[in-house]
XYZ file of C-alpha atoms in Angstrom:
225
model
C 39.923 -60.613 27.573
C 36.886 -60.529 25.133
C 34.392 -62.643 25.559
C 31.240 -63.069 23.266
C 27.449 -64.447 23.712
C 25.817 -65.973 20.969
C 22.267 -64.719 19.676
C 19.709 -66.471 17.593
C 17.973 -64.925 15.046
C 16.335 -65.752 11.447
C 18.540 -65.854 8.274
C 17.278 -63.035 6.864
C 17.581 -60.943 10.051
C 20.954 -61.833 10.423
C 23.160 -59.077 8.664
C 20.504 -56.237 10.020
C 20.556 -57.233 13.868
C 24.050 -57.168 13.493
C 23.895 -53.610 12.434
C 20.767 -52.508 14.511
C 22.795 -53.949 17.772
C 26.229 -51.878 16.866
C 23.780 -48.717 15.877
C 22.336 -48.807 19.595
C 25.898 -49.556 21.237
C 25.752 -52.910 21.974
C 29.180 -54.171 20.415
C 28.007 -57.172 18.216
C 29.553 -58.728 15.496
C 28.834 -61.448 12.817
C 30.978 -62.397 9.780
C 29.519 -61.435 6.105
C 31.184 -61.733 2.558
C 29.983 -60.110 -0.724
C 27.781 -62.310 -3.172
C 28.973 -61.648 -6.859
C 26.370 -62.164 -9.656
C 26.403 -61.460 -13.539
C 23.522 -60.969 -15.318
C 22.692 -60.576 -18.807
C 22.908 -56.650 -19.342
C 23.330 -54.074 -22.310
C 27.159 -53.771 -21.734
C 30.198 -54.131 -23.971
C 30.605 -57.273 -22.048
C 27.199 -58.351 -22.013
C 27.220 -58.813 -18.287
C 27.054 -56.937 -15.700
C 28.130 -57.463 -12.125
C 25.642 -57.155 -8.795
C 26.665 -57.409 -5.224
C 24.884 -58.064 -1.980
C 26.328 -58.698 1.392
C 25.220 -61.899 3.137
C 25.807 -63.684 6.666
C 28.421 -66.255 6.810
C 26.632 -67.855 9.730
C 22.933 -67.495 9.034
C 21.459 -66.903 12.154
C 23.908 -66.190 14.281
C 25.592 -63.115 15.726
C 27.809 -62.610 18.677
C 27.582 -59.725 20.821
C 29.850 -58.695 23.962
C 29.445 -60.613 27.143
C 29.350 -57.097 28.931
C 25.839 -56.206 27.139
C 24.342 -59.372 27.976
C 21.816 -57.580 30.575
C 20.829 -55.458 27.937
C 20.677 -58.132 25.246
C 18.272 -59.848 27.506
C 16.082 -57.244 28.075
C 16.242 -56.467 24.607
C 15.162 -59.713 23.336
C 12.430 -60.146 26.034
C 10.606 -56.896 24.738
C 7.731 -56.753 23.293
C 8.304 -53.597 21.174
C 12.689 -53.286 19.904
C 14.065 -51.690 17.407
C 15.740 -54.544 16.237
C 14.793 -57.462 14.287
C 13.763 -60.017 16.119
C 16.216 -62.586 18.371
C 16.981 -64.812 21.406
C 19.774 -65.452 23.301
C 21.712 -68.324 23.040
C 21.011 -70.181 26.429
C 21.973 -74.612 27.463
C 20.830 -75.731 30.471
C 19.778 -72.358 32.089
C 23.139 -71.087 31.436
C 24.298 -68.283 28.551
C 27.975 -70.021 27.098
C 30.665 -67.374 26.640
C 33.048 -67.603 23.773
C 36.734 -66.398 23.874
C 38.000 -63.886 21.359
C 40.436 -66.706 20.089
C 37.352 -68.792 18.998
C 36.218 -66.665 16.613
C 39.940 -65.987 15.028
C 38.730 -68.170 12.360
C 35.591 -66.609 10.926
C 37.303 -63.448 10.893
C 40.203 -64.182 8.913
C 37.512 -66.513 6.608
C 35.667 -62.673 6.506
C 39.123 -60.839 5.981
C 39.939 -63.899 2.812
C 36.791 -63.172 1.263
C 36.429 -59.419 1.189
C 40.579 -59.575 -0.573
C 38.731 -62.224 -2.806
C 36.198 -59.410 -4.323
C 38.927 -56.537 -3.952
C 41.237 -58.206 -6.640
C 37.857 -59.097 -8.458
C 37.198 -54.952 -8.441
C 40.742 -54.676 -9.467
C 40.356 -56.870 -12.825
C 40.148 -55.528 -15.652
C 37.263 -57.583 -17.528
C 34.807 -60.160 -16.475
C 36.788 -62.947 -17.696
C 39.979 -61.996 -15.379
C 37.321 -61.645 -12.543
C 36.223 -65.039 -12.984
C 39.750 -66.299 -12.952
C 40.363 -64.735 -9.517
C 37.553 -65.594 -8.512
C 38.301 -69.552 -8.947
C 41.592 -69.670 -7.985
C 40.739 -68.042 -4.777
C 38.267 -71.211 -4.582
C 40.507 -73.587 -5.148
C 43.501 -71.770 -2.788
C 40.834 -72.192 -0.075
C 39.636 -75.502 -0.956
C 43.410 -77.135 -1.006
C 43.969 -74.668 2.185
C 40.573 -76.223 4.115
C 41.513 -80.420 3.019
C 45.134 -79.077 4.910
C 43.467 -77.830 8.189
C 41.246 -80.641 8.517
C 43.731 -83.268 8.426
C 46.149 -81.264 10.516
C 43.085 -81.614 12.634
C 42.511 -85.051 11.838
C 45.948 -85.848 12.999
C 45.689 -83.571 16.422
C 42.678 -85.318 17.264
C 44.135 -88.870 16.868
C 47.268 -88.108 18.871
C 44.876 -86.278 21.857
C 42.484 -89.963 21.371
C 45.861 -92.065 22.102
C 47.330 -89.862 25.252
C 45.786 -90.861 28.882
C 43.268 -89.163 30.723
C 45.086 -87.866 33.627
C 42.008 -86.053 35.745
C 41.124 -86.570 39.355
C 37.835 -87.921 40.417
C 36.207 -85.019 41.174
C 37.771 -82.323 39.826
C 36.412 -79.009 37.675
C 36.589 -79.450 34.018
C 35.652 -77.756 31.004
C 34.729 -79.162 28.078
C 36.519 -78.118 24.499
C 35.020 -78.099 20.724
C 31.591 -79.251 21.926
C 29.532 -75.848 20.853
C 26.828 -76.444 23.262
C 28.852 -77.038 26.055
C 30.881 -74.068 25.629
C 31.571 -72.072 29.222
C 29.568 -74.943 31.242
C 31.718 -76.467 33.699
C 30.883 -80.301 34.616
C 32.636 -82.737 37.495
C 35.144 -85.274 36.410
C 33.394 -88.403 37.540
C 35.361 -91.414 36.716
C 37.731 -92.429 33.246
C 36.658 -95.341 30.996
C 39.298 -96.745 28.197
C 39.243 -93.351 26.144
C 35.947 -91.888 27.472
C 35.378 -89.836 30.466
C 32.216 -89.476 32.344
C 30.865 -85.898 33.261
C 28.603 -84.461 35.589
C 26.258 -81.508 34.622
C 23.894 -80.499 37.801
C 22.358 -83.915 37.742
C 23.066 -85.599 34.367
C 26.266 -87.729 33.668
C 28.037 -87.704 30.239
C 30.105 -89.749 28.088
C 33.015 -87.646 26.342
C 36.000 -88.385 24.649
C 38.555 -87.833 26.563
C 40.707 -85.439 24.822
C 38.141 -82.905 24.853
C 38.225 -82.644 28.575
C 40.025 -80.336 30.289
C 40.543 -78.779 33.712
C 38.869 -75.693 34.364
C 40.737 -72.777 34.123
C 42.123 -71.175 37.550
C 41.960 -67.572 35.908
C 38.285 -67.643 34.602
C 36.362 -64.939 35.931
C 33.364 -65.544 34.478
C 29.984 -65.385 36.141
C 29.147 -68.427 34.881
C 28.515 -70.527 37.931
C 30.082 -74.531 38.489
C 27.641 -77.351 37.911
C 28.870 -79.102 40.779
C 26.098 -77.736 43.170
């Protein structure tokens, strides 16, 4: 299974490390859509059209977990031939992300570069513009639809009991910085559970914690020690 790292870079670096990483074989990946602009030109129109690629995610890329020693040492050196960057790192530990994770961004990439296809496709400005807002509003209506499917997941998870042992390994879900850390279950209160990272105790909700997985063969280590 694929699993990611994330990297830290500046805004405007964030397209070319990207590229620079890939270039030098280090599988990376971040998602970009194309920027559409009219400006006033000597056209039959009047306009004309200019393009630029941009990040999705300013400042962040994901690379493959199996280039991480390389990413490291690449980041740590004092002369690179790529833009500058860090990687991601919480609590001494570098979080892994799953391939599903990051299903979202690249459909989101996918929507977007159809988007400017059937703008190319048009046959005048006007039609381009046309496209061009009803694929805003088809992802508008299609975003207020995901986030109260969400809505309602969420308040069904908040209602169910949290059936952990004291004790046990768990992971914790949507919490970005958490990602690939695993904590000890400590103790359930109402709709809250308390886990323990190395020597720190947090509150969670509930739902979001889960037991860790028996498959995971990650190198990231437990936090129980």
């Amino acid at each position: 299974m694929n699993r990611w790292v994330i990297l830290r870079t500046s805004g405007g670096h964030t397209l070319a490390l990207s590229r620079s990483l890939n270039s030098a074989g280090l599988e990376a990946w971040t998602p970009e859509r194309t920027l559409r602009k009219y400006v006033r030109a000597n056209t039959p129109s009047g306009n004309r059209a200019i393009e630029s690629q941009i990040p999705i995610l300013p400042t962040f890329v994901f690379a493959q977990e199996r280039f991480l020693a390389d990413l490291i040492n690449a980041a740590k050196a004092e002369r690179s031939p790529h833009p500058a960057f860090s990687v991601f790192i919480v609590d001494g530990r570098v979080p892994q992300i799953h391939e599903a994770e990051i299903t979202g961004l690249r459909a989101e990439e996918t929507e977007a570069a159809a988007t400017i296809k059937a703008m190319h496709d048009a046959e005048s400005h006007a039609a381009a513009e046309k496209i061009r807002i009803a694929a805003i509003k088809s992802a508008a209506a299609r975003r207020r639809a995901e986030q109260q499917l969400e809505r309602d997941r969420r308040a069904s998870l908040r209602r169910a009991p949290i059936e952990l042992k004291d004790g046990a390994e768990v992971e914790v879900s949507d919490m970005p910085a958490l990602v690939g850390i695993r904590g000890v279950f400590e103790r359930a209160n109402g709709p809250y559970a308390h886990v323990r990272f190395g020597n720190r105790s947090w509150k969670i909700e509930g739902w979001r914690v889960l037991p860790a997985s028996l498959n995971d063969n990650t190198a990231l280590r437990s936090t129980a020690a």
